[in-house]
Structures are given as structure tokens and as C-alpha cells.
Short mmCIF file of C-alpha atoms in Angstrom, two decimals:
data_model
loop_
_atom_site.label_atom_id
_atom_site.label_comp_id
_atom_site.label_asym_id
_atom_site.label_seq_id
_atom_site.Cartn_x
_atom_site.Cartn_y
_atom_site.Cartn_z
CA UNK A 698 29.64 81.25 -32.72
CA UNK A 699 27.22 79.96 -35.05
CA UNK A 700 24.73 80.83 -32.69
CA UNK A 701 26.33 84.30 -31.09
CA UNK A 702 26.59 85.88 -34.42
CA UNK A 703 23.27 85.54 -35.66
CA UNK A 704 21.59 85.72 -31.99
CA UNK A 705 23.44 89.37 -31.94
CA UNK A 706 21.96 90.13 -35.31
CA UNK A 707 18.30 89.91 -33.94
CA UNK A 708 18.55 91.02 -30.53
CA UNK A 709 18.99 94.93 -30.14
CA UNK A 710 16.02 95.01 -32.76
CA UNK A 711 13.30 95.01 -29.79
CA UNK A 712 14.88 97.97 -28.52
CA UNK A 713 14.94 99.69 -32.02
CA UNK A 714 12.54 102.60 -30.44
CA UNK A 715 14.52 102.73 -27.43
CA UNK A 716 17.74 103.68 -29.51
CA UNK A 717 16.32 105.83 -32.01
CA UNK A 718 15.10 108.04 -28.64
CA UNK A 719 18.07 107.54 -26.83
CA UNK A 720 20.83 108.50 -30.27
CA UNK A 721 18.08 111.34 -31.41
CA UNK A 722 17.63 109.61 -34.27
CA UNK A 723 14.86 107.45 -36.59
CA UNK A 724 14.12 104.11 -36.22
CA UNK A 725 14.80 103.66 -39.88
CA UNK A 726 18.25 104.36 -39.82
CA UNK A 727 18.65 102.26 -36.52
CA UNK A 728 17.12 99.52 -38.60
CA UNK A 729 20.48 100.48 -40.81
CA UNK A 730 22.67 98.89 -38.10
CA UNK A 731 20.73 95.36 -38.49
CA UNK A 732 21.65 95.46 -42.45
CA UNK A 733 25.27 96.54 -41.96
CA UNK A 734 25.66 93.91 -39.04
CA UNK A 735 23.67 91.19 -42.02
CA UNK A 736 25.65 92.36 -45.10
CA UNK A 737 28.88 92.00 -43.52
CA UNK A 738 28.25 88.58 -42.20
CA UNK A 739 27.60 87.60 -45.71
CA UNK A 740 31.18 89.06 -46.83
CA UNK A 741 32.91 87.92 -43.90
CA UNK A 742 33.10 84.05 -45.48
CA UNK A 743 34.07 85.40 -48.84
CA UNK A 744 37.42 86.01 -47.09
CA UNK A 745 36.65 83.54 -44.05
CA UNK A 746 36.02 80.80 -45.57
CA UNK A 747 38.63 80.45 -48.20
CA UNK A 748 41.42 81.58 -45.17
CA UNK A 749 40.18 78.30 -43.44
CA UNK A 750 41.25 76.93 -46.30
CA UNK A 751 45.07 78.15 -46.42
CA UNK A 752 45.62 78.41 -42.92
CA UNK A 753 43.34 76.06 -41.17
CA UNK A 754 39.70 76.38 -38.88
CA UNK A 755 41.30 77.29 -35.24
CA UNK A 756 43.44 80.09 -36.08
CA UNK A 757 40.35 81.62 -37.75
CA UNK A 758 38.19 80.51 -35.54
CA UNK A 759 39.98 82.29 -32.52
CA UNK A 760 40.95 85.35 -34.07
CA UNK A 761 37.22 86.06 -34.90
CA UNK A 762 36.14 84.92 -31.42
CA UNK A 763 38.11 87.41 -30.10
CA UNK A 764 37.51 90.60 -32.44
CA UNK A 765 34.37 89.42 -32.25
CA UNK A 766 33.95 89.93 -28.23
CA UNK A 767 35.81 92.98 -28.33
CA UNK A 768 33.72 94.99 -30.56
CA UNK A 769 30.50 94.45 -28.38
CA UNK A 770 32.51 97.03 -25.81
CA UNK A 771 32.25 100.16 -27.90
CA UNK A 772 29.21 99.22 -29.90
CA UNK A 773 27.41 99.11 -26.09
CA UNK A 774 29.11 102.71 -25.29
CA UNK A 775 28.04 104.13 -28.79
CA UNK A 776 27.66 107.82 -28.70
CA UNK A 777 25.73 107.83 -31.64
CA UNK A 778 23.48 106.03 -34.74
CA UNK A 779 26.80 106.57 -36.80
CA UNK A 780 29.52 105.18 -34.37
CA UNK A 781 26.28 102.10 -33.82
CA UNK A 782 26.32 101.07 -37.18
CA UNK A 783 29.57 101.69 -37.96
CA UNK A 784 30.82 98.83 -35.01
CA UNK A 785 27.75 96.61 -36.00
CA UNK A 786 28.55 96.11 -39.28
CA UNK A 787 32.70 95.28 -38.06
CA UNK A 788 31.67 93.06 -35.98
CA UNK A 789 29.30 91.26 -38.26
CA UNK A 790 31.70 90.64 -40.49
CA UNK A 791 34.17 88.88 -37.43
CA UNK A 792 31.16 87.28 -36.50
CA UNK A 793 30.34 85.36 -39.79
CA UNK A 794 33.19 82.61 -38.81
CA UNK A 795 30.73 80.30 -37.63
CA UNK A 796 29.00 80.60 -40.87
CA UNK A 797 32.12 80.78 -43.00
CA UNK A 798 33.54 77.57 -41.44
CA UNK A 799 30.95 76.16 -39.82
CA UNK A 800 29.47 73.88 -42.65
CA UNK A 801 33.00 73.16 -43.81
CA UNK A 802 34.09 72.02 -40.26
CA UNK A 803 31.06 69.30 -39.94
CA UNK A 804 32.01 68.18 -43.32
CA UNK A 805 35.97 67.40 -42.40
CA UNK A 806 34.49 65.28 -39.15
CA UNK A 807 31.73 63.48 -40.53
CA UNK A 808 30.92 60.64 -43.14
CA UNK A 809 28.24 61.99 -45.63
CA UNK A 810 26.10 59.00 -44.55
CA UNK A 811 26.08 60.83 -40.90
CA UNK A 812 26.33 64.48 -42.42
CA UNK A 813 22.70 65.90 -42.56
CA UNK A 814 21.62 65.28 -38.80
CA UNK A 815 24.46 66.48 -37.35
CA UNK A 816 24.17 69.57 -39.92
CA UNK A 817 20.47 70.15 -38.92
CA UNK A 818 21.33 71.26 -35.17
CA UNK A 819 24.36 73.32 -36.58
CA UNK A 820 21.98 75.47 -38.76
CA UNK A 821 19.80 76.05 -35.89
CA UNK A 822 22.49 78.57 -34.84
CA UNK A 823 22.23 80.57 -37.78
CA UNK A 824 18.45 80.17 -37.34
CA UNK A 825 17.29 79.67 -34.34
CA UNK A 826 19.91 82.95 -33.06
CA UNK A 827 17.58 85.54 -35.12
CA UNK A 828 14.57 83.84 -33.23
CA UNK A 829 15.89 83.69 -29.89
CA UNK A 830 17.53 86.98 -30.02
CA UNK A 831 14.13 89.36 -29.63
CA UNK A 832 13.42 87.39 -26.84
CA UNK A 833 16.08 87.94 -24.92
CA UNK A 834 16.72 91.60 -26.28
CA UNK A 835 13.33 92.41 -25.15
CA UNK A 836 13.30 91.22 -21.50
CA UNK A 837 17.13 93.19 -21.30
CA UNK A 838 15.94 96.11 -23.34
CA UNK A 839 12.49 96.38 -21.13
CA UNK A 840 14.20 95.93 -17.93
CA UNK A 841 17.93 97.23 -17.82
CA UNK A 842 18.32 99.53 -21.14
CA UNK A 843 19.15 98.27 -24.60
CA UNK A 844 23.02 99.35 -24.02
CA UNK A 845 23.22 96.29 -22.14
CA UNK A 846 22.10 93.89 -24.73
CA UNK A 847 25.52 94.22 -25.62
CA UNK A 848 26.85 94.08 -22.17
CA UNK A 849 25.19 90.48 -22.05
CA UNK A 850 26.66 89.73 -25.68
CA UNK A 851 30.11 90.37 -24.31
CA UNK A 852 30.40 88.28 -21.65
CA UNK A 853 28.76 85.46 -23.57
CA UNK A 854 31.43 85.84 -26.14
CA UNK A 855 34.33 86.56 -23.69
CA UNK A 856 33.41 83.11 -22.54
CA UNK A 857 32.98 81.30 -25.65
CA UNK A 858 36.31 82.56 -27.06
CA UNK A 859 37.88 81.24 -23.59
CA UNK A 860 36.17 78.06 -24.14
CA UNK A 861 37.36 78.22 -27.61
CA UNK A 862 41.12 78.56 -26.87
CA UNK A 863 40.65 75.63 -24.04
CA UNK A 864 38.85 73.53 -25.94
CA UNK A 865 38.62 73.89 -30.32
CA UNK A 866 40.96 71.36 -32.13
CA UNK A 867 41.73 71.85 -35.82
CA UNK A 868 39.95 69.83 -38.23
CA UNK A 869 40.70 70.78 -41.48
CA UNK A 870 42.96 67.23 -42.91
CA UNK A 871 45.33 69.28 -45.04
CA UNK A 872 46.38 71.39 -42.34
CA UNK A 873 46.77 68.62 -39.94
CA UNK A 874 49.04 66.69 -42.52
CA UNK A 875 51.05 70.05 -42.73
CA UNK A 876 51.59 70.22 -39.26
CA UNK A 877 52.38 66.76 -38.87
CA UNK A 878 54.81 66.78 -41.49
CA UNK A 879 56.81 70.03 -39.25
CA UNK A 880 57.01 68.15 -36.45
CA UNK A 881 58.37 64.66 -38.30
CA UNK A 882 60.63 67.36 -39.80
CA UNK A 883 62.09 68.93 -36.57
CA UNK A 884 62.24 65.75 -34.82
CA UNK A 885 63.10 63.30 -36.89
CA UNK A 886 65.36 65.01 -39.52
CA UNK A 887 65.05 65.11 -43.37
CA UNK A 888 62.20 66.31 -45.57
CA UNK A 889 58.81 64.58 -45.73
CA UNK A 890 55.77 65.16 -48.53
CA UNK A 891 52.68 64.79 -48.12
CA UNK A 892 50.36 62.77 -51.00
CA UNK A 893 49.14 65.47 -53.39
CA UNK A 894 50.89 68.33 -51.81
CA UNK A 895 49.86 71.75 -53.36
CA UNK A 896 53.57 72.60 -54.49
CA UNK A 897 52.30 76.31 -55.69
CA UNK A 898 53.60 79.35 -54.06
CA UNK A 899 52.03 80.34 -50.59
CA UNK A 900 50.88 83.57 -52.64
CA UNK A 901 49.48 81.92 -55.79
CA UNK A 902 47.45 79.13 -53.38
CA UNK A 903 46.19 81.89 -51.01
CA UNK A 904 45.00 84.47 -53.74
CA UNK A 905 43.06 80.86 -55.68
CA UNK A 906 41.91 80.45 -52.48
CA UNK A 907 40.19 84.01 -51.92
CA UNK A 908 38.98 83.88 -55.71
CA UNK A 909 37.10 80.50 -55.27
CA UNK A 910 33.83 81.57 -53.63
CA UNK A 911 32.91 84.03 -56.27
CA UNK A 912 34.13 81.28 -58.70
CA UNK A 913 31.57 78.71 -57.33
CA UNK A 914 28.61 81.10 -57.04
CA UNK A 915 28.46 82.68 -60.39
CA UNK A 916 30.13 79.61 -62.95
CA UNK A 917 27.51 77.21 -60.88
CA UNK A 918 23.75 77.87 -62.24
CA UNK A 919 22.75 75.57 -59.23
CA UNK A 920 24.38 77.29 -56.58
CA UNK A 921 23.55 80.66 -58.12
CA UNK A 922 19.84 79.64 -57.90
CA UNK A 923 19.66 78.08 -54.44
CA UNK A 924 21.91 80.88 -53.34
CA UNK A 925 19.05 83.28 -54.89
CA UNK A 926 16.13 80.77 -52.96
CA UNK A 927 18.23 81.10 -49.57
CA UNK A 928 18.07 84.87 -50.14
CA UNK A 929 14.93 85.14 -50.23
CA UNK A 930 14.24 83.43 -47.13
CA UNK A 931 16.77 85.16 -45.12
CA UNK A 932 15.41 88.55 -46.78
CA UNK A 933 11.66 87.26 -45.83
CA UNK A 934 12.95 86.69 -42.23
CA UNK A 935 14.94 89.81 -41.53
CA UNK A 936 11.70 91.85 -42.95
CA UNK A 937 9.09 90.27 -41.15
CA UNK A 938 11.59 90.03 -37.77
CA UNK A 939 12.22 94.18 -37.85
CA UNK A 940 8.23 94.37 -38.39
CA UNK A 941 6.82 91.86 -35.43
CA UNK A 942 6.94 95.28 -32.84
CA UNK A 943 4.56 96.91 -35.43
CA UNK A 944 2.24 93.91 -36.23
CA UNK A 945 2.00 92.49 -32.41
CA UNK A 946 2.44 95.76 -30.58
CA UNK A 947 0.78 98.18 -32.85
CA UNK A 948 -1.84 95.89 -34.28
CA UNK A 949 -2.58 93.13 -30.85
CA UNK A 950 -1.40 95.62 -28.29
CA UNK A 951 1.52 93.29 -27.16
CA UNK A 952 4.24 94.34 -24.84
CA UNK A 953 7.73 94.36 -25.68
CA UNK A 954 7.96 91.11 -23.77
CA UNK A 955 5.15 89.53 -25.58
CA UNK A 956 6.01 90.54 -28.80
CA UNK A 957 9.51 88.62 -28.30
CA UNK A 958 7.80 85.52 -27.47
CA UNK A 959 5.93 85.82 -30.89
CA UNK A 960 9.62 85.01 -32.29
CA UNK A 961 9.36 81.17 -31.00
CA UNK A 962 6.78 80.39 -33.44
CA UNK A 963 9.49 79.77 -35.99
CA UNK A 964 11.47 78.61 -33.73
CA UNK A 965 9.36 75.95 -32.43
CA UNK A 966 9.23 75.39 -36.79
CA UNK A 967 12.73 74.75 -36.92
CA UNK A 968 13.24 72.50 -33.91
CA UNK A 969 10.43 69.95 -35.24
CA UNK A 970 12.16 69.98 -38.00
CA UNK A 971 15.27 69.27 -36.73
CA UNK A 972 13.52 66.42 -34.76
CA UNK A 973 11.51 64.74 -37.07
CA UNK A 974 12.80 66.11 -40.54
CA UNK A 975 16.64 66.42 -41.31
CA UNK A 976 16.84 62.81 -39.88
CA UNK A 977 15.37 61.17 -42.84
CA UNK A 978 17.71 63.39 -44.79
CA UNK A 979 20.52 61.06 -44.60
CA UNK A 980 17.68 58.02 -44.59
CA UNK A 981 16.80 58.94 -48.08
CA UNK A 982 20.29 59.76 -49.42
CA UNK A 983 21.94 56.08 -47.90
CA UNK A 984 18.94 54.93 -49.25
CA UNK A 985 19.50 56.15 -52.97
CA UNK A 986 22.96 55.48 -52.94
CA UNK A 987 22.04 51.97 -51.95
CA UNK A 988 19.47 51.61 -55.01
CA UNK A 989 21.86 53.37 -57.13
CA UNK A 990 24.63 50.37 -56.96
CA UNK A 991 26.07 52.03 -53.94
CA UNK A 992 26.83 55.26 -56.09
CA UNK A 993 26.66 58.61 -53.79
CA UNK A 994 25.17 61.66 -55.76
CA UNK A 995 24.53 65.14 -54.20
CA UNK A 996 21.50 65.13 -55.99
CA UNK A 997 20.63 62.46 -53.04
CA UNK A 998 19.87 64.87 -50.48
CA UNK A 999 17.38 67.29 -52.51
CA UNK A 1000 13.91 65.43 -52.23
CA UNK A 1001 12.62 66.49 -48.93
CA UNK A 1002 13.42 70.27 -50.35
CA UNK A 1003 10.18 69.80 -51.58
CA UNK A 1004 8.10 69.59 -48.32
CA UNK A 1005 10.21 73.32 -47.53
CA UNK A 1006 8.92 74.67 -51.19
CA UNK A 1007 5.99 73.86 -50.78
CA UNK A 1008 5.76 75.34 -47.06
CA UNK A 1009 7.07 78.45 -47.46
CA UNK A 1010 5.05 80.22 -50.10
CA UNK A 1011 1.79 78.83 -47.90
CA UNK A 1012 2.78 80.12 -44.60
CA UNK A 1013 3.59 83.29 -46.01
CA UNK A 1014 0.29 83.62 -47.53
CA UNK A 1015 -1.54 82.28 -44.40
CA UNK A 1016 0.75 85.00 -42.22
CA UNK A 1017 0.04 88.06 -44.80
CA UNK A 1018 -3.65 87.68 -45.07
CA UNK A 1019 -4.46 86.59 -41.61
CA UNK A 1020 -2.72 89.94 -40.01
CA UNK A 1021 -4.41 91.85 -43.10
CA UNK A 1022 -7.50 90.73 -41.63
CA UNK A 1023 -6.56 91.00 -37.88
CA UNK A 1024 -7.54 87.38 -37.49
CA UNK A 1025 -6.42 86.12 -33.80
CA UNK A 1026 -2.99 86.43 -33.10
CA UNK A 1027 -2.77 82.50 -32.62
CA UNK A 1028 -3.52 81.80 -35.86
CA UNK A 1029 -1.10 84.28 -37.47
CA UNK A 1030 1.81 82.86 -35.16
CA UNK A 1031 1.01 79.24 -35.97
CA UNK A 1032 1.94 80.39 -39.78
CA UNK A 1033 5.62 81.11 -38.43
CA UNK A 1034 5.71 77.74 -36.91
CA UNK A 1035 5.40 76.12 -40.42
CA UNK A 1036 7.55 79.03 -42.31
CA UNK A 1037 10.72 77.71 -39.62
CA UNK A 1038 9.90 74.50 -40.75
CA UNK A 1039 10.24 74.68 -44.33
CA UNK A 1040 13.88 77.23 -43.86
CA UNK A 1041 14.88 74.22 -42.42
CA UNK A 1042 14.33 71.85 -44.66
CA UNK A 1043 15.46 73.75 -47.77
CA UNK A 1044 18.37 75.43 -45.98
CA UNK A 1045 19.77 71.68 -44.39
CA UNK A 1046 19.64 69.73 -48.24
CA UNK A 1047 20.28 72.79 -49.92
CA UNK A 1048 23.90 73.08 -47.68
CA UNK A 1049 24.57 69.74 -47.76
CA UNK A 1050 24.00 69.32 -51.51
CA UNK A 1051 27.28 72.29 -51.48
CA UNK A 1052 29.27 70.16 -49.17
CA UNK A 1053 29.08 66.86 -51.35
CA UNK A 1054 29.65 68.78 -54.62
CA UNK A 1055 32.83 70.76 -53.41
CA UNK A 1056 33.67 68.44 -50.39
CA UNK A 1057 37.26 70.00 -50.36
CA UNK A 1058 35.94 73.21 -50.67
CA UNK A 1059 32.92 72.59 -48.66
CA UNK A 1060 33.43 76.08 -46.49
CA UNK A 1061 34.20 77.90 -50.24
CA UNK A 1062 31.05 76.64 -51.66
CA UNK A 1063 28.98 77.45 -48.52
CA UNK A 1064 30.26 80.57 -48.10
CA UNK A 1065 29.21 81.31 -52.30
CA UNK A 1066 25.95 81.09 -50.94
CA UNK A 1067 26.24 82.39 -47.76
CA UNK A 1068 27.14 86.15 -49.40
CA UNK A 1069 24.23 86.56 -51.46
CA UNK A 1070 21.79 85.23 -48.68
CA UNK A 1071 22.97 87.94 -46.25
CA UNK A 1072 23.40 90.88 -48.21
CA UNK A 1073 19.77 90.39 -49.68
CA UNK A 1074 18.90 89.58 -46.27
CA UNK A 1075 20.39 92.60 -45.09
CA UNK A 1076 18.83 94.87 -47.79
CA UNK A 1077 15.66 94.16 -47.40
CA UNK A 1078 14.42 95.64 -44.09
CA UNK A 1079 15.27 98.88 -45.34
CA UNK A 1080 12.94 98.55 -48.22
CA UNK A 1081 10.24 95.93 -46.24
CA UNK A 1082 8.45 98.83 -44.09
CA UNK A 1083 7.73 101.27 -47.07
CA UNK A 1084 6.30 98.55 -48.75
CA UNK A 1085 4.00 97.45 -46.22
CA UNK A 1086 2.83 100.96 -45.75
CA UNK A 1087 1.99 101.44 -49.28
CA UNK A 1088 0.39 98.36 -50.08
CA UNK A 1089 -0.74 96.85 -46.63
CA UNK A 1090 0.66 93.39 -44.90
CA UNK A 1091 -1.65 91.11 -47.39
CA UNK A 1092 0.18 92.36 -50.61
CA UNK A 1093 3.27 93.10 -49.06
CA UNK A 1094 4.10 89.92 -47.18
CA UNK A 1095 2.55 88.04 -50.63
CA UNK A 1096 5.61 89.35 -52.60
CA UNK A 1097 7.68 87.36 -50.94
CA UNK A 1098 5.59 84.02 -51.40
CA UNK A 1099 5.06 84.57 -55.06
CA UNK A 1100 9.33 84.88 -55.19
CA UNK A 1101 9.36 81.60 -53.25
CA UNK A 1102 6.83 80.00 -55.11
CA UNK A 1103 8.68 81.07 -58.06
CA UNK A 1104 11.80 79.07 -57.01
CA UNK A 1105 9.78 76.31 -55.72
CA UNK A 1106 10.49 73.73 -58.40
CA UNK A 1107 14.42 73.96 -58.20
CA UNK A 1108 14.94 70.97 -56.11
CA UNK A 1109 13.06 68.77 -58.47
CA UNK A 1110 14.58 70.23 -61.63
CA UNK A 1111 18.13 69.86 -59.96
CA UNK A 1112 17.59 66.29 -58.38
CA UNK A 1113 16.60 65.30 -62.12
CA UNK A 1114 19.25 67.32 -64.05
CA UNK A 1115 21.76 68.58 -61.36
CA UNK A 1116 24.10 65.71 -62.37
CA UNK A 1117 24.54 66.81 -66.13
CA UNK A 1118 24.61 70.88 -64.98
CA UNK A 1119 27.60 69.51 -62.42
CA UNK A 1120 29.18 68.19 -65.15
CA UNK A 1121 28.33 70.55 -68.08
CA UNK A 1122 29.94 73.87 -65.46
CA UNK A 1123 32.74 71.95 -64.22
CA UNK A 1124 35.06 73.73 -62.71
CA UNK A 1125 38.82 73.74 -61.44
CA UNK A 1126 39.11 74.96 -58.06
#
């Protein structure tokens, strides 16, 4: 699901023309059903993630699966741009469970010493789906119709809820214990407790529960900031991704099939990454905590955010000046392949830096940054287009690298002070 969700996010977007024609509508407001779909799956964890939480990762898990499957039926037999966006934006908030409990799920099955690698190919779902999702919306959209881009998203999630109910164990430890504890209960006899039992009422520990993201993100300056950083990423991505048809096929003359292969330029950004990168996450952090008398700190996994903020704002620039200037469209695309690898990078010690803060809450804290990344994310391709009309690609797409360049220096302020801020903002969850 962490790959469905996003993939679905991305993929009708080739077709945006198609629909607009087809609903008698704009493509503007069609562009409306990619920011419902992105807003919701940024709100979906603020009640996801915390439910994970209470009543443990399968249930959820399953439940969203299968919403999630279902609502691909009528948003493929959509009568119209209202009925489209309306569906999109249900489903996207069913669909954020991967992302809600995705992050919180690695962290109850792996050591922190083992966390970041494994957490590097998870967040190529959330990544690498928006890439991936053109691509494959464009060949289906070119070929069969863009109603059955979410024909082919339907059966992929009819058979990855199956899979889901064969296959998906529960992770989360309190849950297990609680379930443990039932069955010693109804077989053996007698009342057992488990070590630090919540004793509070189901209602008191369940409302706590839905309060806590919010909590996190806004008492928190440093996951308020990173959550701001992540936004503007996501936002940068969702804008330029709704504007590749008009760069590549208005500017290079691309087809619809070409223009979704322009997508694996990131793509090919974040795999490297993934590859050669986020492995030396965990390297540096056992490494630290080794010269630090064996004394983990979140702060650990921050220093290779630097290669990503330093990255971003110069592939943006590269990107915005070189399709300004109508330079080839190789050079332009190779841009991407270095803006993928620096989302990476930030997004991989930036989440893992949540999960070893609030590692009982690691799906909470995640999810605190998870809301503000998507609904900015979301927002922004209404607003991107205008922009770039009024003031060109050069200026436009340089906004967005003067924001990142702005944020740049927050993992080396935060690996050097994030200790005392933890302390200073303490919290009780």
C-alpha cells in the first residue's frame, strides 16, 4: 500500500486532457482531483496512525485495503469532474495507511542499528509511486482510455488486500501482549497484567491517542521545521509532476508515452540513493553511538541530510533555467535524477530521526509530519501553473529552490542542538 496509494496519486495525471474532454470540463479543476486525493492522504494518518496505536496495524491495515479497492470502482465510472474528485479525495484518505503505519510498522520489527536501510526501500513507495505512476497512466491512458487507469488500480488492490488478509501479521508489541494476555485468560483461567499496562479508560486512551499527532507537530520546533522542509519537497514534486505534459509535450514535442518516461529521472535519483546512500545511514549512526560511549542519539542519523540540502536547491535551479532556455531535454532530465536523490536522503534521516525520538509513537510522530507534507503538497499544483505562466519556468521553478535553500541548514543546526530542543519541548504523550 505504500506504493498503491501514492502510485494512484500520480497516475490519471497523464490523462488530465483526456478527462477534462471527456467530463466537459478544465484541466484545472481535474488537476483538483490530484490535491483532494494528496490532502486527504495527509489527514488520513492524523486518524490512522494514532488508531494503529489503540487497536493495532492489521485491523487498520485491512480495513483500508479494502475501502481502499472499492472506491477505484465508482471513481473509474465517474459521471462527472464533481463525483471524480469527490471519490479521489475518499479514497486518498483510505489510502494513506501505508503512510500512516508504514514507518511505525518497520520501527516495531527492526533494531535502530538495522532501521535506515530497511526504511530506504519502504519510502520508495511513497516516492517512487508518484514517479512510476505517469508511466504507466500514460501507456493505459494512450492506449485503452484513462477510465481504465482505475480499472488496473482495482485489481492491483483487490489483490493486495487478498494478499493482505493471507499474509499481514500484527506487529505492534502492545497489542500482541493484549492479545496474548486474552488467550492466557480464556484458557488458562484468572486475570493476567501486562508490565506497564495503560489502566486508563478505552475512551480517555483512544481520544490521547487521536490528539497526539497534532501534539508532536506543533509543541516540537524540530518536527514542525522538517515537517515544513518535507513540504516543500512534496509541494515541489506534485507541481513540477502536473507540469511535465506542458514542459516535454508542449515545449520538446514528446508524446504522452515519452513524456511518462521523463518521470524515471527521479526515479532512477531515488533508487541510487537507496543503493549507495541510506546504507551508510545506519553506518554513521552505529558509528556515533560507538564514539559516543555506546550512547544512541537521534541526532545520529541527520549528517548525510546534508548531501539532500545541498542537492535539492541545485537541481532545481539546474531544471528551471535549463527548460527556461530550452537546453536539450537530456540535460534538463538529468536535473531530476539528482532532485530524487536528495528527497531521499532528507526524507530517509529526516523519518528516522521521528522514529528514534517517539519510538512508541513512531507512526504518531510520522504521521505529524506526514499531514503538513501532503496538504502543502496537495495545494500547490493548483497555484504552480499560474505561476509559471506569469513569471516563466526560470523564476517559477527558482521559488522553490530559494524555500529549500532556505531550510537547508536544519540538519546541521538540529544534529548540534536537537538534543537540548528534545529536551527543552518535552512532552508527555
Amino acid at each position: 500500500m505504500a506504493v498503491l496509494s501514492p502510485l494512484a496519486s500520480s497516475m490519471f495525471v497523464p490523462g488530465i486532457a483526456q478527462i477534462a474532454a471527456d467530463l466537459k470540463t478544465s484541466k484545472e479543476t481535474v488537476v483538483g482531483a490530484t490535491t483532494g486525493f494528496v490532502v486527504f492522504l495527509g489527514l488520513g494518518p492524523l486518524i490512522l496512525a494514532p488508531l494503529s496505536e489503540t487497536f493495532g496495524r492489521r485491523k487498520l491495515y485491512l480495513v483500508c485495503f479494502s475501502i481502499f479497492a472499492l472506491l477505484q470502482i465508482p471513481t473509474a465510472l465517474s459521471p462527472n469532474v464533481q463525483g471524480l474528485i469527490a471519490v479521489r479525495s475518499l479514497s486518498g484518505f483510505f489510502g494513506s495507511v501505508g503512510i500512516a503505519n508504514g514507518g511505525g510498522t518497520i520501527s516495531d520489527m527492526f533494531h535502530p542499528s538495522q532501521r535506515a536501510g530497511v526504511f530506504g526501500w519502504y519510502l520508495l513507495g511513497p516516492l517512487l509511486g508518484p514517479t512510476l505512476g505517469p508511466l504507466l497512466g500514460g501507456l493505459i491512458t494512450q492506449h485503452l482510455g484513462w477510465r481504465w487507469v482505475f480499472w488496473f488500480l482495482t485489481i492491483i488492490c483487490t489483490i493486495n488486500t487478498v494478499l493482505g488478509f493471507l499474509f499481514l501479521k500484527e506487529t505492534y508489541a502492545p497489542v500482541i501482549l493484549e492479545n496474548r494476555k486474552h488467550r492466557y485468560e480464556e484458557t488458562e483461567g484468572g486475570r493476567f497484567r501486562i508490565a506497564n499496562q495503560d489502566d486508563r479508560p478505552f475512551r480517555t486512551r483512544l481520544v490521547i491517542s487521536m490528539q497526539r499527532p497534532l501534539k508532536i507537530l506543533f509543541t516540537q520546533p524540530i518536527v514542525f521545521t522538517m515537517a515544513v522542509w518535507q513540504a516543500i519537497l512534496f509541494g515541489t514534486t506534485y507541481g513540477l509532476y502536473t507540469n511535465f505534459e506542458d514542459i516535454y509535450g508542449g515545449q520538446y514535442g514528446f508524446s504522452t508515452t515519452q513524456v511518462g518516461l521523463v518521470y524515471l529521472g527521479p526515479g532512477l535519483g531515488f533508487l541510487i540513493c537507496v543503493w549507495f546512500i541510506v546504507p551508510k545511514v545506519d553506518t554513521i549512526y552505529n558509528h556515533l553511538t560507538k564514539k559516543h560511549e555506546d550512547e544512541p542519539k537521534p541526532e545520529y542519523r541527520l549528517p548525510l541530510a546534508n548531501i539532500g540540502a545541498v542537492l535539492i536547491p541545485i537541481s532545481l535551479l539546474w531544471f528551471a533555467w535549463t527548460v527556461q532556455y530550452r537546453v536539450h531535454w537530456f540535460v534538463t532530465v538529468l536535473s531530476t535524477v539528482f532532485f530524487g536523490l536528495g528527497q531521499i536522503t532528507i526524507l530517509n534521516t529526516v523519518q528516522n530521526y521521528y522514529i528514534d525520538s517517539f519510538s512508541k509513537y513512531a507512526a504518531s510522530a510520522i504521521a505529524a509530519g506526514a499531514v503538513f507534507r501532503s496538504i502543502v503538497g496537495g495545494m500547490i499544483p493548483l497555484f504552480v501553473s499560474p505561476l509559471f505562466d506569469q513569471v516563466g519556468y526560470g523564476w517559477g521553478v527558482s521559488v522553490f529552490a530559494f524555500l529549500a535553500m532556505a531550510l537547508s541548514p536544519a540538519p546541521l543546526v538540529f544534529y548540534y542542538y536537537g538534543e537540548f530542543l528534545r529536551e527543552k519541548f518535552a512532552i508527555e504523550l
